[in-house]
PDB file of C-alpha atoms and ligand atoms in Angstrom:
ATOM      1  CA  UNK A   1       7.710  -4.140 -12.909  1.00 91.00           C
ATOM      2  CA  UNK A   2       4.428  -2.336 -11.996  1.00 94.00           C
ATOM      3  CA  UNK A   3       1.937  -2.473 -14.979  1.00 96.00           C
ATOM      4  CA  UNK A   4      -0.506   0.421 -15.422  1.00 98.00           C
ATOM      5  CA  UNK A   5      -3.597   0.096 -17.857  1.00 98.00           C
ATOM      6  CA  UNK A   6      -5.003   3.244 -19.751  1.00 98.00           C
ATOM      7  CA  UNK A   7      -8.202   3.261 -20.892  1.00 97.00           C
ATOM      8  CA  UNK A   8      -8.192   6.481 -23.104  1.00 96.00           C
ATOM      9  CA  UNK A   9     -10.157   6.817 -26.675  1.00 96.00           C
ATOM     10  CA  UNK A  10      -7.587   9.648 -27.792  1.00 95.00           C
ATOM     11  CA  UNK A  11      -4.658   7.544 -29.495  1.00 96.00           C
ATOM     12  CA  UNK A  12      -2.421  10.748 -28.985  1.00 95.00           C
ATOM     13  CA  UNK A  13      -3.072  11.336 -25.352  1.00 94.00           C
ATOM     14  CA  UNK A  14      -2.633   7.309 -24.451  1.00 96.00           C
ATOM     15  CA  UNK A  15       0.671   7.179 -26.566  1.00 97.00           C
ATOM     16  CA  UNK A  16       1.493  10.563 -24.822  1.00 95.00           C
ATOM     17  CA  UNK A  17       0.789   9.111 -21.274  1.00 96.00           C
ATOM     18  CA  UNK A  18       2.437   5.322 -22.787  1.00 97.00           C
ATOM     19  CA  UNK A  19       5.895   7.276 -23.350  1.00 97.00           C
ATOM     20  CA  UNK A  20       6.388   9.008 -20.349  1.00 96.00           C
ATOM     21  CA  UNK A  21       5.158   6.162 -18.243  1.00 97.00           C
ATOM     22  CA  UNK A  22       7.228   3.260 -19.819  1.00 97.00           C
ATOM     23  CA  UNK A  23      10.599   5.989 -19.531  1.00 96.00           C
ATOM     24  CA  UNK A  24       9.836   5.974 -16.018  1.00 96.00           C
ATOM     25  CA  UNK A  25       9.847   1.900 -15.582  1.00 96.00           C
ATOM     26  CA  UNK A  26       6.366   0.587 -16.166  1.00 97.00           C
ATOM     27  CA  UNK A  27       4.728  -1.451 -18.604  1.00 97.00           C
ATOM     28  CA  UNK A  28       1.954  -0.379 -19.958  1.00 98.00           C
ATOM     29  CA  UNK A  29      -1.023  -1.161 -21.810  1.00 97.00           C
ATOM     30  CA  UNK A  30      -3.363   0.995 -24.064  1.00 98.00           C
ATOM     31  CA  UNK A  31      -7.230   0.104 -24.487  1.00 97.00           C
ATOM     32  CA  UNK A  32      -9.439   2.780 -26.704  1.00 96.00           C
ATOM     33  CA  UNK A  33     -12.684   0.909 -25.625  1.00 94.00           C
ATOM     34  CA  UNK A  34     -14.512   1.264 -22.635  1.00 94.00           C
ATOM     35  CA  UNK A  35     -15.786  -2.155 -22.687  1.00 94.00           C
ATOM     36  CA  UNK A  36     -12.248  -3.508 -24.106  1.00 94.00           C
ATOM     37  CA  UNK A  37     -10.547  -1.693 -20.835  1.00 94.00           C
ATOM     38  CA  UNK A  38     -12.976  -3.110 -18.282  1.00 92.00           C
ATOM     39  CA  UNK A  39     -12.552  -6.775 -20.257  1.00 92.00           C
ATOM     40  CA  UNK A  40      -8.420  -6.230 -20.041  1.00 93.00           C
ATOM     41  CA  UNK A  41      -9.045  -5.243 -16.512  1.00 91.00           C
ATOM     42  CA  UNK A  42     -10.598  -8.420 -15.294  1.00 87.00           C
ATOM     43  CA  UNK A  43      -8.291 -10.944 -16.934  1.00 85.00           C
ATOM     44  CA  UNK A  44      -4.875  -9.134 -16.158  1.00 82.00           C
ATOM     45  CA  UNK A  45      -2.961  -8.669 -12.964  1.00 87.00           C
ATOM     46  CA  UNK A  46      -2.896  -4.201 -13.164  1.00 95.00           C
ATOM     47  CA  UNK A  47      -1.093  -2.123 -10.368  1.00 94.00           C
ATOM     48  CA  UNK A  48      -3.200   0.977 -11.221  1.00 96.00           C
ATOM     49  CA  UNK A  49      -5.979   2.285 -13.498  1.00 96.00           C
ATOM     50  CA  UNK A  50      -5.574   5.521 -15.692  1.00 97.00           C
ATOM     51  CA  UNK A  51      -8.953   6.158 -16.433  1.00 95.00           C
ATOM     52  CA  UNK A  52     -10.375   8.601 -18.875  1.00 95.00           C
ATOM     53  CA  UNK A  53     -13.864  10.011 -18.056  1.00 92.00           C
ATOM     54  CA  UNK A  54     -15.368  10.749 -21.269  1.00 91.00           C
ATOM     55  CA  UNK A  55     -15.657   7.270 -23.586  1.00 93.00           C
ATOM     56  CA  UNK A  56     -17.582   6.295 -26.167  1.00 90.00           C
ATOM     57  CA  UNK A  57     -20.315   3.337 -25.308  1.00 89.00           C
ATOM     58  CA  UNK A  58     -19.888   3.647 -21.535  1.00 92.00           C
ATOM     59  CA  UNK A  59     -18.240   6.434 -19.534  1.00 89.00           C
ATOM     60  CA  UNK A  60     -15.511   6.551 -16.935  1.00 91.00           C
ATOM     61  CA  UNK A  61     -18.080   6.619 -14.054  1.00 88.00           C
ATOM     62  CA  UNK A  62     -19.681   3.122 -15.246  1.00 90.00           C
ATOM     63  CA  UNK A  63     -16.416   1.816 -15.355  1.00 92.00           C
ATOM     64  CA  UNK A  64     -15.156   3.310 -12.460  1.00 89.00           C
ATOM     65  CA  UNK A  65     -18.448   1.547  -9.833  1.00 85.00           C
ATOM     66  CA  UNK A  66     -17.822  -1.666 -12.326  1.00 88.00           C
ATOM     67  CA  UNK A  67     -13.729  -1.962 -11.517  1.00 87.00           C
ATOM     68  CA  UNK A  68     -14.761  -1.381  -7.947  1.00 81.00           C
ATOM     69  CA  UNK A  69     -17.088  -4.293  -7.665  1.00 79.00           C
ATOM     70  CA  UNK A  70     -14.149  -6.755  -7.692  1.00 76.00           C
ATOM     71  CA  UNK A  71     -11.244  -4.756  -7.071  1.00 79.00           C
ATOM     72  CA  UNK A  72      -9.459  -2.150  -4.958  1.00 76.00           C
ATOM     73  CA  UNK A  73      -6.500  -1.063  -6.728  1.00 86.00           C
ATOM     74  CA  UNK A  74      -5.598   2.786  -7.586  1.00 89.00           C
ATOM     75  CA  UNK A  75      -7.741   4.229  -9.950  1.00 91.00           C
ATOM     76  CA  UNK A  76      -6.570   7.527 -11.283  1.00 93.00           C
ATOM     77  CA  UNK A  77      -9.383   9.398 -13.532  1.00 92.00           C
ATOM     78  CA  UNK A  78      -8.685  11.676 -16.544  1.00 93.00           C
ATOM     79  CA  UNK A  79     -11.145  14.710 -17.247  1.00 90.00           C
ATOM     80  CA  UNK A  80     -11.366  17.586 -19.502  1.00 85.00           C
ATOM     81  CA  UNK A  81     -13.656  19.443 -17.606  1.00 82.00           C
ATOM     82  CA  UNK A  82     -12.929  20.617 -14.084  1.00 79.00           C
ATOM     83  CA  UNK A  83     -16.388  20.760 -13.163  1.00 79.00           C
ATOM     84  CA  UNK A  84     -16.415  16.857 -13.431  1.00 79.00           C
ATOM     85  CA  UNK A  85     -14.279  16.525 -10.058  1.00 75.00           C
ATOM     86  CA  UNK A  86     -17.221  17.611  -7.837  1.00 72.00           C
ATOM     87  CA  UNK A  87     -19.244  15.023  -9.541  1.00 73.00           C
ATOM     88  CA  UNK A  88     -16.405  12.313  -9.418  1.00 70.00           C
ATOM     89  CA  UNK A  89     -16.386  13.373  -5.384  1.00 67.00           C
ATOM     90  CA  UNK A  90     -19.936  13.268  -5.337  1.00 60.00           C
ATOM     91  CA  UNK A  91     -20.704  10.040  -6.554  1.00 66.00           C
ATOM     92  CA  UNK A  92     -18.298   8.558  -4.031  1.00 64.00           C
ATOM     93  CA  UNK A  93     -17.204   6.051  -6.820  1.00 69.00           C
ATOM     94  CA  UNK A  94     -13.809   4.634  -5.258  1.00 70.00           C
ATOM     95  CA  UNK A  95     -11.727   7.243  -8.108  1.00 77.00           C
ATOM     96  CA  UNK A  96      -8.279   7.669  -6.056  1.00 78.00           C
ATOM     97  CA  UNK A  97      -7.582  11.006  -7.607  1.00 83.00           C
ATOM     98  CA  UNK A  98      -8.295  12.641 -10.972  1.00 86.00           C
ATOM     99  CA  UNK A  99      -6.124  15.090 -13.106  1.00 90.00           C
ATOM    100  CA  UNK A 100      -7.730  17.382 -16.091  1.00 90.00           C
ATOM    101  CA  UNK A 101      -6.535  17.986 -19.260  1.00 88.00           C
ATOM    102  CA  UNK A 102      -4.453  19.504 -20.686  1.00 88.00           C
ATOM    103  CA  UNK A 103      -1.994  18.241 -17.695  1.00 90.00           C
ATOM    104  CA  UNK A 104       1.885  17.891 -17.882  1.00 91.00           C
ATOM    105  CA  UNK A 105       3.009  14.259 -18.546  1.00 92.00           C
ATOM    106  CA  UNK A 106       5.441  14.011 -15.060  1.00 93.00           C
ATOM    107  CA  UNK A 107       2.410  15.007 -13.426  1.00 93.00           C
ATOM    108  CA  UNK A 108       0.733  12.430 -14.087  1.00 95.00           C
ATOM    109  CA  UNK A 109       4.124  10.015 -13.833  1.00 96.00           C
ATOM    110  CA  UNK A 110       4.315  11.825 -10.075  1.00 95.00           C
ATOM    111  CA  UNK A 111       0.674  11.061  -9.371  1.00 93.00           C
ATOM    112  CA  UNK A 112       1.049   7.558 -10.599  1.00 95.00           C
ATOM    113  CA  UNK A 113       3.936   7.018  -8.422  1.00 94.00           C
ATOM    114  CA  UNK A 114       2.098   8.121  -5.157  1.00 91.00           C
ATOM    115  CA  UNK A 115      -0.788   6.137  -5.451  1.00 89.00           C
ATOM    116  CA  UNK A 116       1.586   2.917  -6.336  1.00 91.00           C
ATOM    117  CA  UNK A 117       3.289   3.861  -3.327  1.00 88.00           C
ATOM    118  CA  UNK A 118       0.167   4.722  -0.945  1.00 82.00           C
ATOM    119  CA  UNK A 119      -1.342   1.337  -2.113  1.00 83.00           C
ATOM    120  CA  UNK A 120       2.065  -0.440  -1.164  1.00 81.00           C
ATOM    121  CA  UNK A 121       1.661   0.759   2.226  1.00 75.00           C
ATOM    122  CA  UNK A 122      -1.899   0.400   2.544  1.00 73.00           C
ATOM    123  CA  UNK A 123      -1.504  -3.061   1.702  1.00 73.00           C
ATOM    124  CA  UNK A 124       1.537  -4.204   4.112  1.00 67.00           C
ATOM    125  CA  UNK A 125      -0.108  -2.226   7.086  1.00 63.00           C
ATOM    126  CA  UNK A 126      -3.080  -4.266   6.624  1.00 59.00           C
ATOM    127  CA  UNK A 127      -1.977  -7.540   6.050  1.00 58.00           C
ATOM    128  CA  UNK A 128      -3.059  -9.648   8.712  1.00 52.00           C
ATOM    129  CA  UNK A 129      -0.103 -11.587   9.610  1.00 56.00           C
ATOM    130  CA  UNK A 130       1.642  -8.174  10.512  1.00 69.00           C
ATOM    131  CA  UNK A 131       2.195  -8.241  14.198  1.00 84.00           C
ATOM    132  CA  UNK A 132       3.975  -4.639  13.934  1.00 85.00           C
ATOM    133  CA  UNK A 133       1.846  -1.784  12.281  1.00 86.00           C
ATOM    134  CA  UNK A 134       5.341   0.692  11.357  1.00 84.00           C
ATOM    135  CA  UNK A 135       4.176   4.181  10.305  1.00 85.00           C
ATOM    136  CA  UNK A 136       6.347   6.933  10.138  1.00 82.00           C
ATOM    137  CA  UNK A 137       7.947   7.311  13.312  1.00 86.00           C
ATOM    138  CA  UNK A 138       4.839   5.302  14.698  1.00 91.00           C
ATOM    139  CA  UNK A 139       5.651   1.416  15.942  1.00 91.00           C
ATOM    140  CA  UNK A 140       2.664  -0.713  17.319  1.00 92.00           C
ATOM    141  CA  UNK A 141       3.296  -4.361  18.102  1.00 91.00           C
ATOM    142  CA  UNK A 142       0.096  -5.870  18.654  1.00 89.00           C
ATOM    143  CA  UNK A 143       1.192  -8.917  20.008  1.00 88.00           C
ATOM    144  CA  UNK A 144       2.927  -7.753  23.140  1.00 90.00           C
ATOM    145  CA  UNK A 145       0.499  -4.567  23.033  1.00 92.00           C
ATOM    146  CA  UNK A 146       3.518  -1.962  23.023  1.00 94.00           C
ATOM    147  CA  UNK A 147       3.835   1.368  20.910  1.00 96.00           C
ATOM    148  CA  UNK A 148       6.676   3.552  20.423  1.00 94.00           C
ATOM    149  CA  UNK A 149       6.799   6.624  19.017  1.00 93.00           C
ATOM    150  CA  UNK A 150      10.012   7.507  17.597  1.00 89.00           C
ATOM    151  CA  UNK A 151      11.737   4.803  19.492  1.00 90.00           C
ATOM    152  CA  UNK A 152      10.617   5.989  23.054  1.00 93.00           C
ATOM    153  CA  UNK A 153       7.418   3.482  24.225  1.00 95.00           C
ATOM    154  CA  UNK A 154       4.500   5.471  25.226  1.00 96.00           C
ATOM    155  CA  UNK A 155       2.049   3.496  28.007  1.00 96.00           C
ATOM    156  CA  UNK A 156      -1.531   3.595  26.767  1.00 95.00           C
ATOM    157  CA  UNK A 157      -4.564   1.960  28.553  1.00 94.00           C
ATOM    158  CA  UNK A 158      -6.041  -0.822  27.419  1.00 91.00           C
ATOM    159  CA  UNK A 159      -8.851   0.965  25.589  1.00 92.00           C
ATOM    160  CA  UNK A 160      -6.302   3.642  24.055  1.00 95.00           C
ATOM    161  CA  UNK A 161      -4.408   0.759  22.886  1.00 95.00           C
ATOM    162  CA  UNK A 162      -7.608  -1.431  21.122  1.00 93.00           C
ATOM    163  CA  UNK A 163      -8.781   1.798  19.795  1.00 95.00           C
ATOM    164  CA  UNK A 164      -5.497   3.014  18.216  1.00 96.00           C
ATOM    165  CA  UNK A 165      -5.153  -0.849  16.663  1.00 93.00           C
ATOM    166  CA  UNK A 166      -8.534  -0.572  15.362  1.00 91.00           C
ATOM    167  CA  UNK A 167      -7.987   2.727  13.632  1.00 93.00           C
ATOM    168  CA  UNK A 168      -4.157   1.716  12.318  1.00 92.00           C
ATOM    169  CA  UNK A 169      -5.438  -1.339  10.986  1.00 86.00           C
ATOM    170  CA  UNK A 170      -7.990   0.131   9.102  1.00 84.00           C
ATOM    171  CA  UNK A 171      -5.997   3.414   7.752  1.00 86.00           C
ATOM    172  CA  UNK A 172      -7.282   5.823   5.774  1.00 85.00           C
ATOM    173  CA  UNK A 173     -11.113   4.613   6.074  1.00 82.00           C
ATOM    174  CA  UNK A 174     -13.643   7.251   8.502  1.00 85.00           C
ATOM    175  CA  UNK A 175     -15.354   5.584  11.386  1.00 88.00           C
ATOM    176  CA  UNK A 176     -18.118   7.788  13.144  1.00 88.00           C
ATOM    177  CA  UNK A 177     -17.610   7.737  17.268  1.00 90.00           C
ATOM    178  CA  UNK A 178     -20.873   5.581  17.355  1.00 86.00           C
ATOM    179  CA  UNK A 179     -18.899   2.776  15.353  1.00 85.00           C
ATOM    180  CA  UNK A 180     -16.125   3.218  17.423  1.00 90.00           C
ATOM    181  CA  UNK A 181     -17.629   3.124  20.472  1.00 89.00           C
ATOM    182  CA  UNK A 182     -19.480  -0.432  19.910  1.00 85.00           C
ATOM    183  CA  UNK A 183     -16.509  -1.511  18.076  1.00 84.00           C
ATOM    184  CA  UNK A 184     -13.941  -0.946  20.847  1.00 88.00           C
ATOM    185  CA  UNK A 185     -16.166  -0.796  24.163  1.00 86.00           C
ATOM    186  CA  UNK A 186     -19.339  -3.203  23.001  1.00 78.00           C
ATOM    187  CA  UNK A 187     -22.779  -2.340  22.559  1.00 68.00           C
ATOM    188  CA  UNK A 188     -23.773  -3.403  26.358  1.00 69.00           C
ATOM    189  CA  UNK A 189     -21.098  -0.729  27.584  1.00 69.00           C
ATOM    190  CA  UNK A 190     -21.886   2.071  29.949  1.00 70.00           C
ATOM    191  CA  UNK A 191     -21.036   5.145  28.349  1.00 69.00           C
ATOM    192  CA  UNK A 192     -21.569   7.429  25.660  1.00 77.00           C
ATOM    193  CA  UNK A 193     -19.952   8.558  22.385  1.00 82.00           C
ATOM    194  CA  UNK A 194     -18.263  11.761  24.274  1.00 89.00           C
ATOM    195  CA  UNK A 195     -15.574   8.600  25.389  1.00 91.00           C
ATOM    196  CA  UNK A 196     -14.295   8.142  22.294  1.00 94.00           C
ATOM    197  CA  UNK A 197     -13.508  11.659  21.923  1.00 95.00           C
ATOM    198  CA  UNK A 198     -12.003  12.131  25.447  1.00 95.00           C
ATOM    199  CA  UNK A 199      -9.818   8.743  23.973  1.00 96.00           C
ATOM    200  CA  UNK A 200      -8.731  10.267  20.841  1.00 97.00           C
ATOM    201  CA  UNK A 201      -7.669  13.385  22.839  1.00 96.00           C
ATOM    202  CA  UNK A 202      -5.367  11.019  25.431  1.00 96.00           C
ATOM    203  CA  UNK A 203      -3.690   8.908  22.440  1.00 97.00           C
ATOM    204  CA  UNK A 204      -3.640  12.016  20.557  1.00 97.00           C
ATOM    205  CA  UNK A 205      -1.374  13.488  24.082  1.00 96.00           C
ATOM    206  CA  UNK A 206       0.722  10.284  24.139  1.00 96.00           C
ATOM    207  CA  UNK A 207       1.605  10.085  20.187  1.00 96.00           C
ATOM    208  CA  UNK A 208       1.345  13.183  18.825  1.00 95.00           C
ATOM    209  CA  UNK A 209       4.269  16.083  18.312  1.00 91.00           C
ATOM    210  CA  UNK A 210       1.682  18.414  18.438  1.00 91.00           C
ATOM    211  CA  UNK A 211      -1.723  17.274  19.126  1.00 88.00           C
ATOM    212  CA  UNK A 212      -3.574  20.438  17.660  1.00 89.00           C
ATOM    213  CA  UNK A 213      -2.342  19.240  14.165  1.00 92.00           C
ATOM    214  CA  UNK A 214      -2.620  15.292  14.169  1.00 94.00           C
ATOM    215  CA  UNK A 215      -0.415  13.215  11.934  1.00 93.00           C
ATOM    216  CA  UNK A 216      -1.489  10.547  12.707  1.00 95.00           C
ATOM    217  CA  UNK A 217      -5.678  10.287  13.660  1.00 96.00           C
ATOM    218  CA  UNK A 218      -7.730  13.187  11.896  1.00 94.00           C
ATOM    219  CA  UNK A 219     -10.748  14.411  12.793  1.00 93.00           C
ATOM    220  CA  UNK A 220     -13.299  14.368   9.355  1.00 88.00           C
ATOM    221  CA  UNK A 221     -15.692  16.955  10.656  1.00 85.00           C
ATOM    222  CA  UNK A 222     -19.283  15.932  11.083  1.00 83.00           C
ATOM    223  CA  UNK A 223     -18.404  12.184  10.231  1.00 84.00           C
ATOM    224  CA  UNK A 224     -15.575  10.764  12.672  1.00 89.00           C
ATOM    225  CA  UNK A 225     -11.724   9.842  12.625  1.00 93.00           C
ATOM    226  CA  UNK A 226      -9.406   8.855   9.773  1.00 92.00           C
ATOM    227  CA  UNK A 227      -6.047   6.971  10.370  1.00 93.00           C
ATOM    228  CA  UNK A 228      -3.607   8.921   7.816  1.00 90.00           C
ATOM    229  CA  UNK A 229      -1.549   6.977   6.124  1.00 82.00           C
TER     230      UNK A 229
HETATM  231 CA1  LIG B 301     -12.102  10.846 -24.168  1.00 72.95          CA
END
């Protein structure tokens, strides 16, 4: 059973958020304190965070960058004022996703059960003693260096293949092309950042359904490539 901490001063909102979350199979714990939450936190084994912004003593942004110093599981944050997001964005805290009030109650049961979900996968795609990297219809095995999309093997070169690994196993994490290009081709390479791109455009050909709208490698504008996940 998945076990979900709130940290939420309102006693009606947490019991609110409590009901609807233990209907829908998870145990859950209430903290109104800050301090209490980030203490409960530390010494328990939590599948995800519900977080709300405004507490008394210290606020959901301290506890946010203080739950990320040791930890990397969902954190979803709670605000009453939109204009909070852009500063939740901003501050590039590690917040997962963030809902404001008043919101409906399966919302936030639907939310919850993404980012359970997303973390699942994050967490067996990275594990390091997986030799196949399965994503949708996308199968790498690393070991005998083949991929498949959809059960059909597509031949990639050898840098298409170290660069595709490299992205896979790091899903869902932006690497610029100069990264990419010392990572996968070494420092003392000849060549220049423009092969990367010309390599994300040839695996992007070979795994793609429609390589104008990637499922699978995104371009982040003015910052580099994301694995989706
Ligand atoms: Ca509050």
């Amino acid at each position: 059973m998945k076990k979900i901490l709130i940290i939420e001063d309102e006693a009606s909102i947490a019991e609110l958020e409590k009901d609807y979350l233990e209907i829908n199979g998870f145990k859950v714990d209430i903290e109104h304190s800050g301090f209490m939450g980030l203490d409960k936190s530390k010494n328990n084994d939590y599948d995800l965070i519900i977080l709300d912004l405004m507490l008394p003593e210290i606020n959901g942004f301290e506890i946010c960058k203080k739950l990320r110093e040791n930890s990397d599981i969902p954190i979803l944050m709670v605000t009453a004022r939109k204009e909070d997001i852009d500063k939740i964005r901003g501050l590039g805290l590690g917040a997962d996703d963030y809902i404001t009030k008043p919101f409906s109650p399966n919302e936030l049961v639907a939310r919850v059960k993404a980012h359970l979900a997303r973390y699942d996968r994050l967490v067996g795609i990275t594990s390091k003693s997986n030799d196949n990297i399965i994503i949708r219809g996308l199968n790498i095995n690393i070991s005998s260096r083949r991929v498949y999309v959809n059960g059909n093997e597509v031949d990639l070169t050898t840098k298409e293949f170290e660069l595709l690994v490299f992205l896979a196993q790091n899903p869902d994490k932006v690497f610029s092309k100069d990264y990419l290009f010392e990572k996968v081709w070494g420092e003392y390479s000849l060549g220049d950042i423009a092969t990367v791109t010309v390599h994300i455009g040839k695996i992007r050909d070979k795994i793609e359904a429609d390589s104008s709208n990637p499922q699978y490698i995104e371009t982040i504008w003015g910052a580099g490539y994301r694995f989706k996940v």
